mmCIF file with all atom_site columns, C-alpha atoms in Angstrom:
data_model
loop_
_atom_site.group_PDB
_atom_site.id
_atom_site.type_symbol
_atom_site.label_atom_id
_atom_site.label_alt_id
_atom_site.label_comp_id
_atom_site.label_asym_id
_atom_site.label_entity_id
_atom_site.label_seq_id
_atom_site.pdbx_PDB_ins_code
_atom_site.Cartn_x
_atom_site.Cartn_y
_atom_site.Cartn_z
_atom_site.occupancy
_atom_site.B_iso_or_equiv
_atom_site.pdbx_formal_charge
_atom_site.auth_seq_id
_atom_site.auth_comp_id
_atom_site.auth_asym_id
_atom_site.auth_atom_id
_atom_site.pdbx_PDB_model_num
ATOM 1   C CA . LYS L 1 1   ? -0.301  -0.164 -0.283 1.00 0.00 ? 1   LYS L CA 1
ATOM 2   C CA . HIS L 1 2   ? 2.305   2.363  1.258  1.00 0.00 ? 2   HIS L CA 1
ATOM 3   C CA . ARG L 1 3   ? 5.484   0.713  -0.799 1.00 0.00 ? 3   ARG L CA 1
ATOM 4   C CA . THR L 1 4   ? 6.197   2.757  -3.550 1.00 0.00 ? 4   THR L CA 1
ATOM 5   C CA . ASN L 1 5   ? 5.937   5.973  -1.174 1.00 0.00 ? 5   ASN L CA 1
ATOM 6   C CA . ILE L 1 6   ? 8.614   4.393  1.092  1.00 0.00 ? 6   ILE L CA 1
ATOM 7   C CA . ILE L 1 7   ? 10.769  3.440  -2.307 1.00 0.00 ? 7   ILE L CA 1
ATOM 8   C CA . THR L 1 8   ? 10.535  7.219  -3.141 1.00 0.00 ? 8   THR L CA 1
ATOM 9   C CA . PHE L 1 9   ? 11.435  8.393  0.353  1.00 0.00 ? 9   PHE L CA 1
ATOM 10  C CA . PHE L 1 10  ? 14.543  6.096  0.524  1.00 0.00 ? 10  PHE L CA 1
ATOM 11  C CA . ILE L 1 11  ? 15.130  7.622  -2.834 1.00 0.00 ? 11  ILE L CA 1
ATOM 12  C CA . PHE L 1 12  ? 14.746  11.529 -2.039 1.00 0.00 ? 12  PHE L CA 1
ATOM 13  C CA . SER L 1 13  ? 17.148  10.603 1.424  1.00 0.00 ? 13  SER L CA 1
ATOM 14  C CA . HIS L 1 14  ? 20.002  8.861  -0.033 1.00 0.00 ? 14  HIS L CA 1
ATOM 15  C CA . LEU L 1 15  ? 20.390  11.725 -2.929 1.00 0.00 ? 15  LEU L CA 1
ATOM 16  C CA . HIS L 1 16  ? 20.122  14.506 0.139  1.00 0.00 ? 16  HIS L CA 1
ATOM 17  C CA . VAL L 1 17  ? 22.879  12.562 1.835  1.00 0.00 ? 17  VAL L CA 1
ATOM 18  C CA . VAL L 1 18  ? 24.573  12.655 -1.013 1.00 0.00 ? 18  VAL L CA 1
ATOM 19  C CA . ALA L 1 19  ? 24.226  16.442 -1.985 1.00 0.00 ? 19  ALA L CA 1
ATOM 20  C CA . GLN L 1 20  ? 24.908  16.980 1.917  1.00 0.00 ? 20  GLN L CA 1
ATOM 21  C CA . ALA L 1 21  ? 27.882  15.312 1.424  1.00 0.00 ? 21  ALA L CA 1
ATOM 22  C CA . GLU L 1 22  ? 29.258  17.347 -1.432 1.00 0.00 ? 22  GLU L CA 1
ATOM 23  C CA . ARG L 1 23  ? 28.063  20.672 0.462  1.00 0.00 ? 23  ARG L CA 1
ATOM 24  C CA . PHE L 1 24  ? 30.060  19.912 3.218  1.00 0.00 ? 24  PHE L CA 1
ATOM 25  C CA . GLU L 1 25  ? 33.246  19.140 1.719  1.00 0.00 ? 25  GLU L CA 1
ATOM 26  C CA . SER L 1 26  ? 32.522  22.282 -0.738 1.00 0.00 ? 26  SER L CA 1
ATOM 27  C CA . GLN L 1 27  ? 31.905  24.248 2.593  1.00 0.00 ? 27  GLN L CA 1
ATOM 28  C CA . LEU L 1 28  ? 34.118  22.601 5.577  1.00 0.00 ? 28  LEU L CA 1
ATOM 29  C CA . ARG L 1 29  ? 36.495  20.903 2.306  1.00 0.00 ? 29  ARG L CA 1
ATOM 30  C CA . ARG L 1 30  ? 36.361  18.286 4.687  1.00 0.00 ? 30  ARG L CA 1
ATOM 31  C CA . TYR L 1 31  ? 34.686  14.621 2.751  1.00 0.00 ? 31  TYR L CA 1
ATOM 32  C CA . TYR L 1 32  ? 32.012  12.726 4.237  1.00 0.00 ? 32  TYR L CA 1
ATOM 33  C CA . TYR L 1 33  ? 32.076  9.486  3.197  1.00 0.00 ? 33  TYR L CA 1
ATOM 34  C CA . VAL L 1 34  ? 28.733  8.089  2.130  1.00 0.00 ? 34  VAL L CA 1
ATOM 35  C CA . THR L 1 35  ? 29.105  4.638  1.207  1.00 0.00 ? 35  THR L CA 1
ATOM 36  C CA . PRO L 1 36  ? 26.767  1.312  0.415  1.00 0.00 ? 36  PRO L CA 1
ATOM 37  C CA . LYS L 1 37  ? 27.219  0.444  4.183  1.00 0.00 ? 37  LYS L CA 1
ATOM 38  C CA . ASN L 1 38  ? 25.582  3.412  5.156  1.00 0.00 ? 38  ASN L CA 1
ATOM 39  C CA . TYR L 1 39  ? 22.793  3.179  2.917  1.00 0.00 ? 39  TYR L CA 1
ATOM 40  C CA . LEU L 1 40  ? 22.369  -0.538 4.221  1.00 0.00 ? 40  LEU L CA 1
ATOM 41  C CA . ASP L 1 41  ? 22.293  1.230  8.417  1.00 0.00 ? 41  ASP L CA 1
ATOM 42  C CA . TYR L 1 42  ? 19.773  3.261  6.932  1.00 0.00 ? 42  TYR L CA 1
ATOM 43  C CA . VAL L 1 43  ? 17.005  0.829  5.382  1.00 0.00 ? 43  VAL L CA 1
ATOM 44  C CA . HIS L 1 44  ? 17.471  -1.692 9.343  1.00 0.00 ? 44  HIS L CA 1
ATOM 45  C CA . THR L 1 45  ? 17.538  0.852  11.103 1.00 0.00 ? 45  THR L CA 1
ATOM 46  C CA . TYR L 1 46  ? 13.635  1.861  9.467  1.00 0.00 ? 46  TYR L CA 1
ATOM 47  C CA . GLN L 1 47  ? 13.235  -1.478 9.332  1.00 0.00 ? 47  GLN L CA 1
ATOM 48  C CA . ASP L 1 48  ? 13.790  -1.881 13.611 1.00 0.00 ? 48  ASP L CA 1
ATOM 49  C CA . LEU L 1 49  ? 11.598  1.186  13.996 1.00 0.00 ? 49  LEU L CA 1
ATOM 50  C CA . LEU L 1 50  ? 9.047   0.070  11.506 1.00 0.00 ? 50  LEU L CA 1
ATOM 51  C CA . ALA L 1 51  ? 8.434   -3.655 13.974 1.00 0.00 ? 51  ALA L CA 1
ATOM 52  C CA . SER L 1 52  ? 9.054   -1.346 16.909 1.00 0.00 ? 52  SER L CA 1
ATOM 53  C CA . ASN L 1 53  ? 5.738   0.424  15.910 1.00 0.00 ? 53  ASN L CA 1
ATOM 54  C CA . GLU L 1 54  ? 4.044   -2.171 14.255 1.00 0.00 ? 54  GLU L CA 1
ATOM 55  C CA . LYS L 1 55  ? 4.591   -4.000 18.023 1.00 0.00 ? 55  LYS L CA 1
ATOM 56  C CA . LYS L 1 56  ? 3.118   -0.804 20.234 1.00 0.00 ? 56  LYS L CA 1
ATOM 57  C CA . VAL L 1 57  ? 0.164   -0.739 17.158 1.00 0.00 ? 57  VAL L CA 1
ATOM 58  C CA . GLU L 1 58  ? -0.846  -3.964 18.042 1.00 0.00 ? 58  GLU L CA 1
ATOM 59  C CA . ALA L 1 59  ? -0.775  -4.232 21.788 1.00 0.00 ? 59  ALA L CA 1
ATOM 60  C CA . SER L 1 60  ? -2.774  -0.992 21.784 1.00 0.00 ? 60  SER L CA 1
ATOM 61  C CA . ILE L 1 61  ? -4.796  -2.245 19.364 1.00 0.00 ? 61  ILE L CA 1
ATOM 62  C CA . GLN L 1 62  ? -5.202  -5.341 21.925 1.00 0.00 ? 62  GLN L CA 1
ATOM 63  C CA . ARG L 1 63  ? -6.430  -2.865 24.633 1.00 0.00 ? 63  ARG L CA 1
ATOM 64  C CA . LEU L 1 64  ? -8.223  -1.281 22.822 1.00 0.00 ? 64  LEU L CA 1
ATOM 65  C CA . ASP L 1 65  ? -10.673 -4.247 21.553 1.00 0.00 ? 65  ASP L CA 1
ATOM 66  C CA . GLY L 1 66  ? -9.786  -5.724 25.239 1.00 0.00 ? 66  GLY L CA 1
ATOM 67  C CA . GLY L 1 67  ? -11.890 -2.672 26.259 1.00 0.00 ? 67  GLY L CA 1
ATOM 68  C CA . LEU L 1 68  ? -14.740 -2.625 24.000 1.00 0.00 ? 68  LEU L CA 1
ATOM 69  C CA . SER L 1 69  ? -15.093 -6.046 25.457 1.00 0.00 ? 69  SER L CA 1
ATOM 70  C CA . LYS L 1 70  ? -15.210 -4.956 28.637 1.00 0.00 ? 70  LYS L CA 1
ATOM 71  C CA . LEU L 1 71  ? -17.715 -2.215 27.584 1.00 0.00 ? 71  LEU L CA 1
ATOM 72  C CA . ILE L 1 72  ? -19.792 -4.689 25.495 1.00 0.00 ? 72  ILE L CA 1
ATOM 73  C CA . GLN L 1 73  ? -20.354 -7.082 28.612 1.00 0.00 ? 73  GLN L CA 1
ATOM 74  C CA . ALA L 1 74  ? -20.913 -4.267 31.508 1.00 0.00 ? 74  ALA L CA 1
ATOM 75  C CA . ALA L 1 75  ? -23.838 -3.150 28.642 1.00 0.00 ? 75  ALA L CA 1
ATOM 76  C CA . THR L 1 76  ? -25.405 -6.690 28.677 1.00 0.00 ? 76  THR L CA 1
ATOM 77  C CA . ASP L 1 77  ? -25.138 -7.063 32.663 1.00 0.00 ? 77  ASP L CA 1
ATOM 78  C CA . VAL L 1 78  ? -26.567 -3.799 32.578 1.00 0.00 ? 78  VAL L CA 1
ATOM 79  C CA . ASP L 1 79  ? -29.708 -4.388 30.295 1.00 0.00 ? 79  ASP L CA 1
ATOM 80  C CA . ARG L 1 80  ? -29.720 -7.739 32.867 1.00 0.00 ? 80  ARG L CA 1
ATOM 81  C CA . MET L 1 81  ? -30.002 -6.090 35.754 1.00 0.00 ? 81  MET L CA 1
ATOM 82  C CA . SER L 1 82  ? -32.397 -3.727 34.288 1.00 0.00 ? 82  SER L CA 1
ATOM 83  C CA . ILE L 1 83  ? -34.233 -6.827 34.201 1.00 0.00 ? 83  ILE L CA 1
ATOM 84  C CA . GLU L 1 84  ? -33.800 -8.025 36.490 1.00 0.00 ? 84  GLU L CA 1
ATOM 85  C CA . LEU L 1 85  ? -34.737 -4.660 39.228 1.00 0.00 ? 85  LEU L CA 1
ATOM 86  C CA . SER L 1 86  ? -38.017 -4.236 37.173 1.00 0.00 ? 86  SER L CA 1
ATOM 87  C CA . GLU L 1 87  ? -39.296 -7.988 38.118 1.00 0.00 ? 87  GLU L CA 1
ATOM 88  C CA . GLN L 1 88  ? -38.365 -7.294 41.614 1.00 0.00 ? 88  GLN L CA 1
ATOM 89  C CA . LYS L 1 89  ? -39.642 -3.557 41.847 1.00 0.00 ? 89  LYS L CA 1
ATOM 90  C CA . ILE L 1 90  ? -43.283 -5.575 40.587 1.00 0.00 ? 90  ILE L CA 1
ATOM 91  C CA . ILE L 1 91  ? -42.784 -8.391 43.736 1.00 0.00 ? 91  ILE L CA 1
ATOM 92  C CA . VAL L 1 92  ? -42.107 -5.399 46.515 1.00 0.00 ? 92  VAL L CA 1
ATOM 93  C CA . ASP L 1 93  ? -44.324 -3.005 45.342 1.00 0.00 ? 93  ASP L CA 1
ATOM 94  C CA . SER L 1 94  ? -47.032 -6.029 45.966 1.00 0.00 ? 94  SER L CA 1
ATOM 95  C CA . LYS L 1 95  ? -45.370 -5.977 49.680 1.00 0.00 ? 95  LYS L CA 1
ATOM 96  C CA . THR L 1 96  ? -45.793 -2.847 49.810 1.00 0.00 ? 96  THR L CA 1
ATOM 97  C CA . LYS L 1 97  ? -49.310 -2.990 49.360 1.00 0.00 ? 97  LYS L CA 1
ATOM 98  C CA . ASP L 1 98  ? -49.333 -5.825 51.614 1.00 0.00 ? 98  ASP L CA 1
ATOM 99  C CA . VAL L 1 99  ? -47.897 -4.141 54.713 1.00 0.00 ? 99  VAL L CA 1
ATOM 100 C CA . GLU L 1 100 ? -49.749 -0.735 54.448 1.00 0.00 ? 100 GLU L CA 1
ATOM 101 C CA . GLU L 1 101 ? -52.975 -2.581 54.485 1.00 0.00 ? 101 GLU L CA 1
ATOM 102 C CA . LEU L 1 102 ? -51.793 -4.447 57.330 1.00 0.00 ? 102 LEU L CA 1
ATOM 103 C CA . ILE L 1 103 ? -50.565 -1.201 59.184 1.00 0.00 ? 103 ILE L CA 1
ATOM 104 C CA . ALA L 1 104 ? -53.945 0.086  58.267 1.00 0.00 ? 104 ALA L CA 1
ATOM 105 C CA . GLN L 1 105 ? -55.278 -2.970 59.768 1.00 0.00 ? 105 GLN L CA 1
ATOM 106 C CA . ILE L 1 106 ? -53.307 -2.517 63.046 1.00 0.00 ? 106 ILE L CA 1
ATOM 107 C CA . GLN L 1 107 ? -54.438 1.055  63.350 1.00 0.00 ? 107 GLN L CA 1
ATOM 108 C CA . SER L 1 108 ? -57.695 0.304  63.253 1.00 0.00 ? 108 SER L CA 1
ATOM 109 C CA . LYS L 1 109 ? -57.983 -2.395 65.836 1.00 0.00 ? 109 LYS L CA 1
ATOM 110 C CA . THR L 1 110 ? -55.488 -0.715 68.284 1.00 0.00 ? 110 THR L CA 1
ATOM 111 C CA . SER L 1 111 ? -57.676 2.344  67.879 1.00 0.00 ? 111 SER L CA 1
#
């Protein structure tokens, strides 16, 4: 997907280093050697950074996936608990009504 862009960037950066080495030589009269080893080191460093970033991204994906599954589980639990709550509320309301009737009977007998 990004392969052509990466290749273009590598070519650009290598040519830029060569141009800067020539500028360095002309201004400071010191020669900077641009060797194939320099280029290979650059490529290996890029590969190492790419692998490191891929691991970080994968860890972030797993962390976010875990959080998302926890949120989905919490939503399921809330739905289940709200159903249980509505069932319990019906029972509590009927028992409250029974207790109020019983209190009314006790008050009528004691007065």
